[in-house]
Structure formats: C-alpha cells, structure tokens
PDB file of C-alpha atoms and ligand atoms in Angstrom:
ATOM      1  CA  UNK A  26      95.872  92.105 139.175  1.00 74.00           C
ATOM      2  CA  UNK A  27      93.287  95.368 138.183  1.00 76.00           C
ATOM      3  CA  UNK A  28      92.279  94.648 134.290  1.00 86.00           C
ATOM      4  CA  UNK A  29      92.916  91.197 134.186  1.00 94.00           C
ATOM      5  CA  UNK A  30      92.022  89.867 130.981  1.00 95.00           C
ATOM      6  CA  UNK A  31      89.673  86.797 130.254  1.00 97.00           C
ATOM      7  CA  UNK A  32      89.974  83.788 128.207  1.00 98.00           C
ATOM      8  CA  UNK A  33      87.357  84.345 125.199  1.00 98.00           C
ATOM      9  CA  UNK A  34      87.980  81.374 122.631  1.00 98.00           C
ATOM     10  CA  UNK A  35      88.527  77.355 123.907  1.00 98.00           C
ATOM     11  CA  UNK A  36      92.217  77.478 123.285  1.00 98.00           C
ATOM     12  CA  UNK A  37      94.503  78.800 126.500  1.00 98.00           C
ATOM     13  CA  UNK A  38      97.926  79.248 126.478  1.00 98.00           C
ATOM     14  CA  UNK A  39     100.061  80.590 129.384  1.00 97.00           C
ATOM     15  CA  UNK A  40     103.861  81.439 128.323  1.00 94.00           C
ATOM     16  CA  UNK A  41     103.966  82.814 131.689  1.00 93.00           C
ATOM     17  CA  UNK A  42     102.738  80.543 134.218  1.00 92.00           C
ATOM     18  CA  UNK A  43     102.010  83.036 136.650  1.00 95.00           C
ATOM     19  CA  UNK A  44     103.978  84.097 140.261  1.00 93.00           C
ATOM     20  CA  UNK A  45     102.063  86.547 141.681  1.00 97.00           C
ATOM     21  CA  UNK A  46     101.084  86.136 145.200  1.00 96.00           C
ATOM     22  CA  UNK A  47     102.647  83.211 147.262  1.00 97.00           C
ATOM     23  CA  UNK A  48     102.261  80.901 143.680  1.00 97.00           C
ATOM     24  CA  UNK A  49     104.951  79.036 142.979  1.00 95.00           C
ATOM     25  CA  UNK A  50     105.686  76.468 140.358  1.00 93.00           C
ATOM     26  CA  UNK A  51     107.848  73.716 142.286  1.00 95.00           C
ATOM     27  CA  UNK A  52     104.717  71.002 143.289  1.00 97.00           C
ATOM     28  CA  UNK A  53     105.072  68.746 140.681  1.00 96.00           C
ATOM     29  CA  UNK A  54     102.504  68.897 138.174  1.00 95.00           C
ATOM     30  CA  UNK A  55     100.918  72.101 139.221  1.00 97.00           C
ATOM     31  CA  UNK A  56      98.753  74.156 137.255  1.00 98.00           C
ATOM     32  CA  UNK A  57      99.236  77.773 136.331  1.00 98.00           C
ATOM     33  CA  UNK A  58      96.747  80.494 138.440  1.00 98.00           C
ATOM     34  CA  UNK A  59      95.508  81.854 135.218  1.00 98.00           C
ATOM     35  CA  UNK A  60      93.524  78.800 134.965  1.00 98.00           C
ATOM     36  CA  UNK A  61      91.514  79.063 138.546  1.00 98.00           C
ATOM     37  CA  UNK A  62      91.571  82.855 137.915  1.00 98.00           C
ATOM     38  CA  UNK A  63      89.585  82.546 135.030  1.00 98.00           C
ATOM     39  CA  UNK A  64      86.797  79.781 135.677  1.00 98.00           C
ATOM     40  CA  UNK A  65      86.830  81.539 139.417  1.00 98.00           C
ATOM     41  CA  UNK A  66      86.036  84.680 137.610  1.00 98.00           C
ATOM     42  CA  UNK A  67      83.536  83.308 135.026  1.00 98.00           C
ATOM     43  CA  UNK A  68      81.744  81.137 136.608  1.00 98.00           C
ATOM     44  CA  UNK A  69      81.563  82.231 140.290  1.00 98.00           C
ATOM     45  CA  UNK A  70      80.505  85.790 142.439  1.00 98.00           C
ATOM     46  CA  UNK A  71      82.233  87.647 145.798  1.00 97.00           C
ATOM     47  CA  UNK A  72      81.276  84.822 148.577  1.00 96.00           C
ATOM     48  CA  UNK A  73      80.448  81.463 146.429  1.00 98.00           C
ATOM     49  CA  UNK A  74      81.727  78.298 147.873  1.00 98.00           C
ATOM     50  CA  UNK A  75      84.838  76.886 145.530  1.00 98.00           C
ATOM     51  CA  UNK A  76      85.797  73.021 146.228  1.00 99.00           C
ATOM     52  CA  UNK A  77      89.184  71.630 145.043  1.00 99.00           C
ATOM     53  CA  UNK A  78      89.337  68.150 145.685  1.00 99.00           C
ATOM     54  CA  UNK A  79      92.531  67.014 144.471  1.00 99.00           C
ATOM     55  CA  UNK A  80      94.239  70.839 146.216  1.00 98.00           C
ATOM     56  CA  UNK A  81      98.170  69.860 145.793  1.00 98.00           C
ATOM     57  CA  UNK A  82      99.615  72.774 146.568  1.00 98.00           C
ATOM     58  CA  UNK A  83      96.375  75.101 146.901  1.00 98.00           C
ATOM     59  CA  UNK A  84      97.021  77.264 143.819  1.00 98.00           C
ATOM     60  CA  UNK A  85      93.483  76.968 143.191  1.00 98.00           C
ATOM     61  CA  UNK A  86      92.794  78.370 147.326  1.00 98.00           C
ATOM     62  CA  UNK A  87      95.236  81.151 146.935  1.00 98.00           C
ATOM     63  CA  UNK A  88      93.064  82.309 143.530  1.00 98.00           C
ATOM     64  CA  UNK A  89      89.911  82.280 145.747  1.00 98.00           C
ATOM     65  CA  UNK A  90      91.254  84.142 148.654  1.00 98.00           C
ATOM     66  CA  UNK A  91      92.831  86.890 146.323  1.00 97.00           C
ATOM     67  CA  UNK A  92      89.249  87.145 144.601  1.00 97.00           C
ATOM     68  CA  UNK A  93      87.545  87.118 147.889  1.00 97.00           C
ATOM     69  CA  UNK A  94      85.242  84.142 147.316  1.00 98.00           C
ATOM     70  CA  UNK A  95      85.073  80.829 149.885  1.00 98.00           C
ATOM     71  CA  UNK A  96      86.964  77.063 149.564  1.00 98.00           C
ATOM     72  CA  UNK A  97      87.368  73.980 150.278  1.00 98.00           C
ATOM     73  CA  UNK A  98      90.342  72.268 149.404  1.00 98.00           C
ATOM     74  CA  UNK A  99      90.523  68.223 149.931  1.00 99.00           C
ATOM     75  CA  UNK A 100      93.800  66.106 149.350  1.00 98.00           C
ATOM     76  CA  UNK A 101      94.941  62.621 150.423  1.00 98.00           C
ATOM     77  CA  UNK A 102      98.191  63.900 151.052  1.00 98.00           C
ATOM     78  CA  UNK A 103      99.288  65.195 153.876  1.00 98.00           C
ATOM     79  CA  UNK A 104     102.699  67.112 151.969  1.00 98.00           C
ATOM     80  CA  UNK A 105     100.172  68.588 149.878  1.00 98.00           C
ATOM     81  CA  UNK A 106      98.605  70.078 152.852  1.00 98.00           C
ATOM     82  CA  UNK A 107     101.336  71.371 153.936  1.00 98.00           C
ATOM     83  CA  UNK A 108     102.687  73.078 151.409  1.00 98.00           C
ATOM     84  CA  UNK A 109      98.728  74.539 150.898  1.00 98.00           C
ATOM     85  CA  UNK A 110      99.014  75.996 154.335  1.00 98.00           C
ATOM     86  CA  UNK A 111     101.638  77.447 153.856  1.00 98.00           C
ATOM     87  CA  UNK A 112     101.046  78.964 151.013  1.00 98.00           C
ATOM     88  CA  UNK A 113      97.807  80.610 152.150  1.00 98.00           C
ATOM     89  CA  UNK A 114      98.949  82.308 155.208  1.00 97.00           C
ATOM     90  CA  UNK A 115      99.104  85.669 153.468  1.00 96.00           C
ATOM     91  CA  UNK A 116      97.609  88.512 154.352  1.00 95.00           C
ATOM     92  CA  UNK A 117      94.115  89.867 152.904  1.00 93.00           C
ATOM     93  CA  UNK A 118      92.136  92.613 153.224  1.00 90.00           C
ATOM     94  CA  UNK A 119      89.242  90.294 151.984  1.00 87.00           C
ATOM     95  CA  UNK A 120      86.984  87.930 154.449  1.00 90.00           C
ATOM     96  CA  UNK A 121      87.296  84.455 152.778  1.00 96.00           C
ATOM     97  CA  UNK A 122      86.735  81.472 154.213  1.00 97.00           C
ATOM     98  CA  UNK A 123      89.192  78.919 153.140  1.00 98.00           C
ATOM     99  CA  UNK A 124      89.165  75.273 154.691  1.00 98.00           C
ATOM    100  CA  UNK A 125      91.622  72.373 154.176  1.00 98.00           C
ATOM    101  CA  UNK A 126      90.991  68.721 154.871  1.00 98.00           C
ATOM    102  CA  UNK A 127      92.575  65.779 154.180  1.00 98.00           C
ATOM    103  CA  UNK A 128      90.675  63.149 152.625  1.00 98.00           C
ATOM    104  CA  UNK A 129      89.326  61.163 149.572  1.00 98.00           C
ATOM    105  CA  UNK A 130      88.144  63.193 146.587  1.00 98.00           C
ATOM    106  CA  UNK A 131      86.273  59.704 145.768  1.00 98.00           C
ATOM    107  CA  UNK A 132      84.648  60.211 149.402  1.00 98.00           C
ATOM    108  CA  UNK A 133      83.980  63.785 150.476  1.00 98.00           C
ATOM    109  CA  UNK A 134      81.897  63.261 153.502  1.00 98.00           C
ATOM    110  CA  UNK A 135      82.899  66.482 154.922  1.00 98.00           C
ATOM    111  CA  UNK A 136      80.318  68.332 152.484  1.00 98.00           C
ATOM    112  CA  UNK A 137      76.829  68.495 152.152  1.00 98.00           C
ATOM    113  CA  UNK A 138      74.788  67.530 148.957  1.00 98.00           C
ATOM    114  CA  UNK A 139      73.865  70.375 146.740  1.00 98.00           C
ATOM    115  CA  UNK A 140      76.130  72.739 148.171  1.00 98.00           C
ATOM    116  CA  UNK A 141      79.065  73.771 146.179  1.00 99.00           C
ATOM    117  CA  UNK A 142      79.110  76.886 144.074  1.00 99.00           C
ATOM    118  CA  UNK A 143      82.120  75.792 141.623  1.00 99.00           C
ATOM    119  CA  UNK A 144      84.176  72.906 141.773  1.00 99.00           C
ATOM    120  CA  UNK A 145      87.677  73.539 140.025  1.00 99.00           C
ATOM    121  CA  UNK A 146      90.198  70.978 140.360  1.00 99.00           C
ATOM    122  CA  UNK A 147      92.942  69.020 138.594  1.00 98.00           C
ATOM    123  CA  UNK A 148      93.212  65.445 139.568  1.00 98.00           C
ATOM    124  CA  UNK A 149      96.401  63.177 138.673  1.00 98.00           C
ATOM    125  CA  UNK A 150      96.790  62.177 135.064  1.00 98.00           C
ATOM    126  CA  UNK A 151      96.390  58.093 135.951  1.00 98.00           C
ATOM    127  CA  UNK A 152     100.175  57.559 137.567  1.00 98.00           C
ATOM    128  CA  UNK A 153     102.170  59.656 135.350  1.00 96.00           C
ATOM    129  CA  UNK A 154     103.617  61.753 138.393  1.00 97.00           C
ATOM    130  CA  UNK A 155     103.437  59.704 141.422  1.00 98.00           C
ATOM    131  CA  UNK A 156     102.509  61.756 144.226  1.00 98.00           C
ATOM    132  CA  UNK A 157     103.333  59.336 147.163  1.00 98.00           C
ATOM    133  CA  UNK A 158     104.495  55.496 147.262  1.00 97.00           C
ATOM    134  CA  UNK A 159     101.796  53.660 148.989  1.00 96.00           C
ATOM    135  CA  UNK A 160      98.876  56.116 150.354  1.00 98.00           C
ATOM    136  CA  UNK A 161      95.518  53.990 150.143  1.00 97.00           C
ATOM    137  CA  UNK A 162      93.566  55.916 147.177  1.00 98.00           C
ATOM    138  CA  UNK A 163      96.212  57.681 146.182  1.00 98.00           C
ATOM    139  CA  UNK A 164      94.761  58.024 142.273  1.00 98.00           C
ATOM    140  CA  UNK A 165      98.161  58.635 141.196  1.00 98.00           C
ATOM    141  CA  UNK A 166      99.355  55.051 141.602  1.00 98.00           C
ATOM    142  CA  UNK A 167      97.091  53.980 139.864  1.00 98.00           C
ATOM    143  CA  UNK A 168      97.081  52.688 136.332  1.00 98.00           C
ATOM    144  CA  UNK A 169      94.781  53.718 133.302  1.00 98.00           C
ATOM    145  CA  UNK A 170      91.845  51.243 133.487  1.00 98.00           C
ATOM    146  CA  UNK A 171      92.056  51.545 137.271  1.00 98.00           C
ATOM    147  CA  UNK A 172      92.223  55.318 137.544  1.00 98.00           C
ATOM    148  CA  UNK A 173      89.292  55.640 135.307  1.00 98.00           C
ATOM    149  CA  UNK A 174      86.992  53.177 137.455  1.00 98.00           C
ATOM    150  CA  UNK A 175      88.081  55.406 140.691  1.00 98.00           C
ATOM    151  CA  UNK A 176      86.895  58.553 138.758  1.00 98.00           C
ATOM    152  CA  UNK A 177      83.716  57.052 138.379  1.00 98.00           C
ATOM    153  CA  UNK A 178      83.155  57.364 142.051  1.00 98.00           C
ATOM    154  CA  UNK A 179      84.903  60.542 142.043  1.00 99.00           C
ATOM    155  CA  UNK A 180      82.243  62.256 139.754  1.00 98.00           C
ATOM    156  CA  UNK A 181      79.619  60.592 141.555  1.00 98.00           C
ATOM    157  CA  UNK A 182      80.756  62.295 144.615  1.00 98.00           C
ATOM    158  CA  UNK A 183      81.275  65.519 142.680  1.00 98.00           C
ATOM    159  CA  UNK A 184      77.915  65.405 141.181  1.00 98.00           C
ATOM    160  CA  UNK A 185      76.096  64.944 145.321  1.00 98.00           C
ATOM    161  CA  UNK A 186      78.220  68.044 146.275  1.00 99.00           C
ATOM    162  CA  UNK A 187      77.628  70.331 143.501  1.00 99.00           C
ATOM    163  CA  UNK A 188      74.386  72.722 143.723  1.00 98.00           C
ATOM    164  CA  UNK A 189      72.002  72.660 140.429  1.00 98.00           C
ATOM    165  CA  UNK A 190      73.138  74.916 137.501  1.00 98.00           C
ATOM    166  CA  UNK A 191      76.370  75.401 138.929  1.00 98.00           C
ATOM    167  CA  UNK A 192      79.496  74.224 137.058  1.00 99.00           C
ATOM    168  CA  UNK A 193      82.562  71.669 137.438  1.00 99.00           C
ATOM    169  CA  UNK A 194      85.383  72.143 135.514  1.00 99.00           C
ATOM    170  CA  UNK A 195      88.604  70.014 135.683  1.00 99.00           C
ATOM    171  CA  UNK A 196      91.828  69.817 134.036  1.00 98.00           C
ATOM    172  CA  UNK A 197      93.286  66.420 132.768  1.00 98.00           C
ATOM    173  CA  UNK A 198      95.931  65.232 129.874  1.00 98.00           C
ATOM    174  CA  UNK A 199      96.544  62.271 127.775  1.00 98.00           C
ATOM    175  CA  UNK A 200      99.301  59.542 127.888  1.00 96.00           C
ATOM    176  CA  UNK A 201     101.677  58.197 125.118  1.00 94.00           C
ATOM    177  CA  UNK A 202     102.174  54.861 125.924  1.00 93.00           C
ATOM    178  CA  UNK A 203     104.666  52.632 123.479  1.00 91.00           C
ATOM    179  CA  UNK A 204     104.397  55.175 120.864  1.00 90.00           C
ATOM    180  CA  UNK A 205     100.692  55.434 121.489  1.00 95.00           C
ATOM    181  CA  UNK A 206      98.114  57.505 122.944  1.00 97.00           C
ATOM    182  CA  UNK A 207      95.334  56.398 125.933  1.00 98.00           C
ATOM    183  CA  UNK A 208      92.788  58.784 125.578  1.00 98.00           C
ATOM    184  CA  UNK A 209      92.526  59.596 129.573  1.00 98.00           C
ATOM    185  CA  UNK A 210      91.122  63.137 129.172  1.00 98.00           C
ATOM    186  CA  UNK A 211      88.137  62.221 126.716  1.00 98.00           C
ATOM    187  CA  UNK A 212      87.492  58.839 128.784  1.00 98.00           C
ATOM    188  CA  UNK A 213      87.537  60.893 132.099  1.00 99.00           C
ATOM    189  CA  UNK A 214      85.000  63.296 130.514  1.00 99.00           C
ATOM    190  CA  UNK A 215      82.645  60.279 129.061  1.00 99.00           C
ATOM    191  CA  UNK A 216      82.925  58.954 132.655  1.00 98.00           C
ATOM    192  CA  UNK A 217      81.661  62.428 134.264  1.00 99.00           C
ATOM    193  CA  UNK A 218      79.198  62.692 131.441  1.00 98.00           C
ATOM    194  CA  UNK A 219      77.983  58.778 132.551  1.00 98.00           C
ATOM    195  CA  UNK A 220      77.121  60.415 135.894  1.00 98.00           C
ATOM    196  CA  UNK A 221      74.960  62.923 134.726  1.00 98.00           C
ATOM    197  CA  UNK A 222      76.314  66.077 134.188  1.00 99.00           C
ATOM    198  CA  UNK A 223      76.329  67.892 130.621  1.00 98.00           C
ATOM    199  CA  UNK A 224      79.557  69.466 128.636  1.00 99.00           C
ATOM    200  CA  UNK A 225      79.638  73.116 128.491  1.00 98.00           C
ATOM    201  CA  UNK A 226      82.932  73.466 127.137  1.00 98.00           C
ATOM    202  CA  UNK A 227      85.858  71.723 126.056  1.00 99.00           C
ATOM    203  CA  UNK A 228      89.281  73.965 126.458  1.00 99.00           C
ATOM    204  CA  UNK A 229      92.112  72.876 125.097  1.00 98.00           C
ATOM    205  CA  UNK A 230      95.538  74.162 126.985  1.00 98.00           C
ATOM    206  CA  UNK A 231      98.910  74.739 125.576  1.00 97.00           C
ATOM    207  CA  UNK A 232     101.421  72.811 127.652  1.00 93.00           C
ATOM    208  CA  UNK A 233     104.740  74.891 128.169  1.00 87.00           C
ATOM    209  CA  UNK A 234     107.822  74.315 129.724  1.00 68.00           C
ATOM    210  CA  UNK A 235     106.819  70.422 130.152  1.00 62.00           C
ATOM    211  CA  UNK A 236     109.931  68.802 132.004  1.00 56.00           C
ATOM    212  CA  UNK A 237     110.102  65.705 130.284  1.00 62.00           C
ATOM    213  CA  UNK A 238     110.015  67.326 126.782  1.00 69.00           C
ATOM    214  CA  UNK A 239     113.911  66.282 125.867  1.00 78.00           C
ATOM    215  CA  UNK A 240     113.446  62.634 127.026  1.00 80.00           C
ATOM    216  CA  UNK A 241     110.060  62.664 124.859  1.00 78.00           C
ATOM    217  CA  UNK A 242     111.782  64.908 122.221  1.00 82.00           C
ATOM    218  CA  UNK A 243     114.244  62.107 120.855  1.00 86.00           C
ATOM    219  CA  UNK A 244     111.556  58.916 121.623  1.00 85.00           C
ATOM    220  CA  UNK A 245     109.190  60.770 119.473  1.00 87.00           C
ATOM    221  CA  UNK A 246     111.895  61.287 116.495  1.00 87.00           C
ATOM    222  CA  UNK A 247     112.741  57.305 116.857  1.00 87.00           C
ATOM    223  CA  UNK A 248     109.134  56.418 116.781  1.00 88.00           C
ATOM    224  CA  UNK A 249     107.744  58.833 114.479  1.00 92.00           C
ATOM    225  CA  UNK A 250     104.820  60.200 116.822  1.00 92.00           C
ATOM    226  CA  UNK A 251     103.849  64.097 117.974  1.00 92.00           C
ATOM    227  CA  UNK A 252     105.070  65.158 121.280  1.00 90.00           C
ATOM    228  CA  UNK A 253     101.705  65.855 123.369  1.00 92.00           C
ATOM    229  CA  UNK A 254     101.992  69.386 124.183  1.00 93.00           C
ATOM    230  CA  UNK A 255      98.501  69.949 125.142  1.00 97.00           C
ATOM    231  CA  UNK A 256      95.720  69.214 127.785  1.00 98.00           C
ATOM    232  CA  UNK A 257      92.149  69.642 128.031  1.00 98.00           C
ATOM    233  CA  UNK A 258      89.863  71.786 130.717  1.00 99.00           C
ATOM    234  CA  UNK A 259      86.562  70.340 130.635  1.00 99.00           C
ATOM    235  CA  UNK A 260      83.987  71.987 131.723  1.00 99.00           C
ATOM    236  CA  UNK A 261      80.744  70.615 132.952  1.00 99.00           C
ATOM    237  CA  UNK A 262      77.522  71.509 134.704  1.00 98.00           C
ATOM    238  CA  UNK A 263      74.617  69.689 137.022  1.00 98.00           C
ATOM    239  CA  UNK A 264      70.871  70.391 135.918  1.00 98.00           C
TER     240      UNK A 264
HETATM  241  C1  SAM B   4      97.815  67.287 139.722  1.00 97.38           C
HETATM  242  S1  SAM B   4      97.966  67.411 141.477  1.00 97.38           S
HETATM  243  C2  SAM B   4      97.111  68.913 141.836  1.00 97.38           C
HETATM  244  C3  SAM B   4      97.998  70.122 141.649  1.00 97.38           C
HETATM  245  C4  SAM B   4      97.342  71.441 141.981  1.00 97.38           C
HETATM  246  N1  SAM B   4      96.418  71.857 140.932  1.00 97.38           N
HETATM  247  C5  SAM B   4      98.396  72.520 142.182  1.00 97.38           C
HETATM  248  O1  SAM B   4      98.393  73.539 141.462  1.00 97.38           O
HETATM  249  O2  SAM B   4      99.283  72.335 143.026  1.00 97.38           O
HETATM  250  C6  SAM B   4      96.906  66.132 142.032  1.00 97.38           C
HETATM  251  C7  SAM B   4      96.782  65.980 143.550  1.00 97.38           C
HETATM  252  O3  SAM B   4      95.784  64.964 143.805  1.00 97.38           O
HETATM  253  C8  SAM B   4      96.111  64.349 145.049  1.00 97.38           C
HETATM  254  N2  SAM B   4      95.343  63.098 145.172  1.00 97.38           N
HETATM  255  C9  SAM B   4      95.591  61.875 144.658  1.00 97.38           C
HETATM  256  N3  SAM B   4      94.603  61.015 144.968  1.00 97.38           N
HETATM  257  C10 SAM B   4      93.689  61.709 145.697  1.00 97.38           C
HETATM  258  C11 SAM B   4      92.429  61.370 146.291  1.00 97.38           C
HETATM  259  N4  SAM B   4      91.905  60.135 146.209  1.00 97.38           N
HETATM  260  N5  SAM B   4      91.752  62.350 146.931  1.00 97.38           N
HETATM  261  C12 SAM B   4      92.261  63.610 147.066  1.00 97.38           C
HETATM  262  N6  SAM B   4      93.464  63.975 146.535  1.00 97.38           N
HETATM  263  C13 SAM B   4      94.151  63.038 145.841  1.00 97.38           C
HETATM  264  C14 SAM B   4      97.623  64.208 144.986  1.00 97.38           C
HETATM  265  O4  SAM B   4      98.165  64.040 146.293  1.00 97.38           O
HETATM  266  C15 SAM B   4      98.046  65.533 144.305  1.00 97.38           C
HETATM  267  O5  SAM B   4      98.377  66.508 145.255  1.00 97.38           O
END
C-alpha cells in the first residue's frame, strides 16, 4: 500500500472496495478500507488511540494495525467479535495495540474521558440490516424514531471519550420508506451536533454494488422515485 492516494474533494467513490490484507466483504453491511484508511491517515499519527464502537467485522482494526496506530473496537455482538478476531490475527512487523470488547457503544465504560485520538465508526442504518434477533441494545432492531433517541446517548458517550480537538467521523445512510425518504444521516448528524461537537466535513459516498439494487430497481420505476445510491461520512470534532 506505498503511495496510497488521499481523498481531496467531499465526494468518495470506491469501484473497488478494497481486499488487501485479511479484508473481506461478506459481513453484511461492511464498509470498504479505503474509508478508515483515509480518515486514519488524515486525521491521526504512528501510536494515536482509534475507537470503533460499532467494530462488525474490524475492518476499521485491521486499517489501524496495517498503519501501525492503537484501537479499540466495541460491539454488542458477539459474531462480530468473532469474525474481528479472526480477522486480525495477521502478522505485523508494527507494535499496535489493538483491543476488542464487547459492549454498548451507548455505554463505553471500558474508556476513560478525554482519551481517544480518533473515533471512526459506522453504526447500523436504524434496522435496515438486522444484525441479531433479540440482543438488548442491539441499534439495529430498532426503528427510526427509536434509533435516533439511542444515538443521542451514543454521541453523548462519544463526546466523554473523545480528547479536545480531536475528531469523530462516522458513516451513516438514508432510508426510502413507502416511496419516501427518512432523513437518518442528517438527523443523526443534528443529534451529534445537539451534543456539542462541531461539523468539519460532510462527505458524501458513492454506494456500489448495493445488494438490494434489483428489488429497489423495479419499486423505484413503479413509484417514480431515485434509487439512493449514496451515503454520507460526517465528520465532526470536540473543542
Ligand atoms: C454497519 S455494522 C459495522 C460494520 C463494520 N464497519 C465493518 O466493516 O464490518 C454495525 C455494527 O454495529 C453493531 N451494534 C449494534 N448495536 C450496537 C451497540 N449498541 N453497541 C455496539 N455495537 C452495536 C452490530 O452488531 C454491527 O456489527
């Protein structure tokens, strides 16, 4: 990965996803490295402490091991774990320190106020993928209104955690619903922004290779709307 190049503008688009490494794209709903590589890379140094609190399958772990920096990955799910694990026991000639737990991203008691370098994560979009059937605080069973009041304390929690003048940047999309959108990626921001921290930058991603785009393709001819083909990276910092 010598001469990686950066994201310079707020639009990102990934054709390929990415497979380098132990990165696969089989956990449902994953995101593509290029997006940890790059916040990693802007917005952190060799050594800073990363925290993913909704890990999945620890793309976001694997990115800081490779660029030798520290983590903390969090899930409520204990296949998500798993599959993390696994996925990080590969060897490096760098010294990271990467740490799983399982636990609540709405409760991270496990870390100290003011003491994350970057947070970089990618919670569930409300309960469009269902990540288990009946694991208390699982956000992904949850619907709109509901998921949006849980991010509240999740970005109250984020907020303790993160050091001053550092950054949190998360990935989140929007829902059709009946032919029309819920806003869930600019009401997630306004929620984070309710908390205190300030908007550095809104990216918008290029979705590709989105499973359900034939089932969507045909609903959206009958009912005359735009597939959604995009998602946003917000990116936020604490004073
Ligand atoms: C969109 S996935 C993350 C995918 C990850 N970026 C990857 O590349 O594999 C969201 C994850 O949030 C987890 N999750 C749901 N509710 C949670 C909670 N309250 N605290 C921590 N993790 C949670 C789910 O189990 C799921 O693994």
């Amino acid at each position: 990965m010598k001469n990686y190049e950066l994201q310079n503008t707020s639009i990102w688009s990934f054709p390929d996803r990415g497979n380098w490494s132990t990165h696969k794209g089989d956990y449902r709903g994953n995101w593509s490295p290029h997006i940890p590589r790059n916040l990693i890379l802007k917005y952190t140094k060799i050594n800073d402490l990363i925290l993913d609190c909704f890990v999945g399958s620890g793309t976001t772990l694997i990115e800081a091991k490779l660029l030798n920096r520290n983590a903390i990955g969090v899930d409520i799910n204990n296949n998500a774990l798993n599959i993390s694990k696994e996925r990080l026991r590969f060897a490096s000639h760098n010294s990271s320190m990467i740490k799983l737990y399982k636990g609540d991203a709405q409760k991270l008691t496990m870390i100290n106020d003011d003491s994350i370098d970057l947070i970089c994560t990618h919670p569930p979009y409300a309960n469009i993928i269902k990540y288990s059937k009946d694991i208390d605080n699982d956000l992904s069973l949850l619907e709109y209104n509901d998921f949006l009041l849980h991010m509240n304390n999740v970005s109250k929690e984020l907020y303790r955690v993160l050091k001053h003048g550092h950054f949190c940047s998360f990935m989140i999309g929007d829902i059709r619903k009946n032919g029309d959108v819920l806003p869930l990626g600019f009401r997630t921001m306004q929620v984070f922004l309710n908390n205190g921290f300030i908007l550095k930058e809104i990216i918008i991603k290029e979705q590709h290779n989105c499973n359900s785009t034939k089932y969507w393709k045909d609903r959206a001819q009958n009912l005359n709307f735009y597939l959604l083909a995009h998602e946003y990276i917000f990116v936020l910092y604490k004073q």
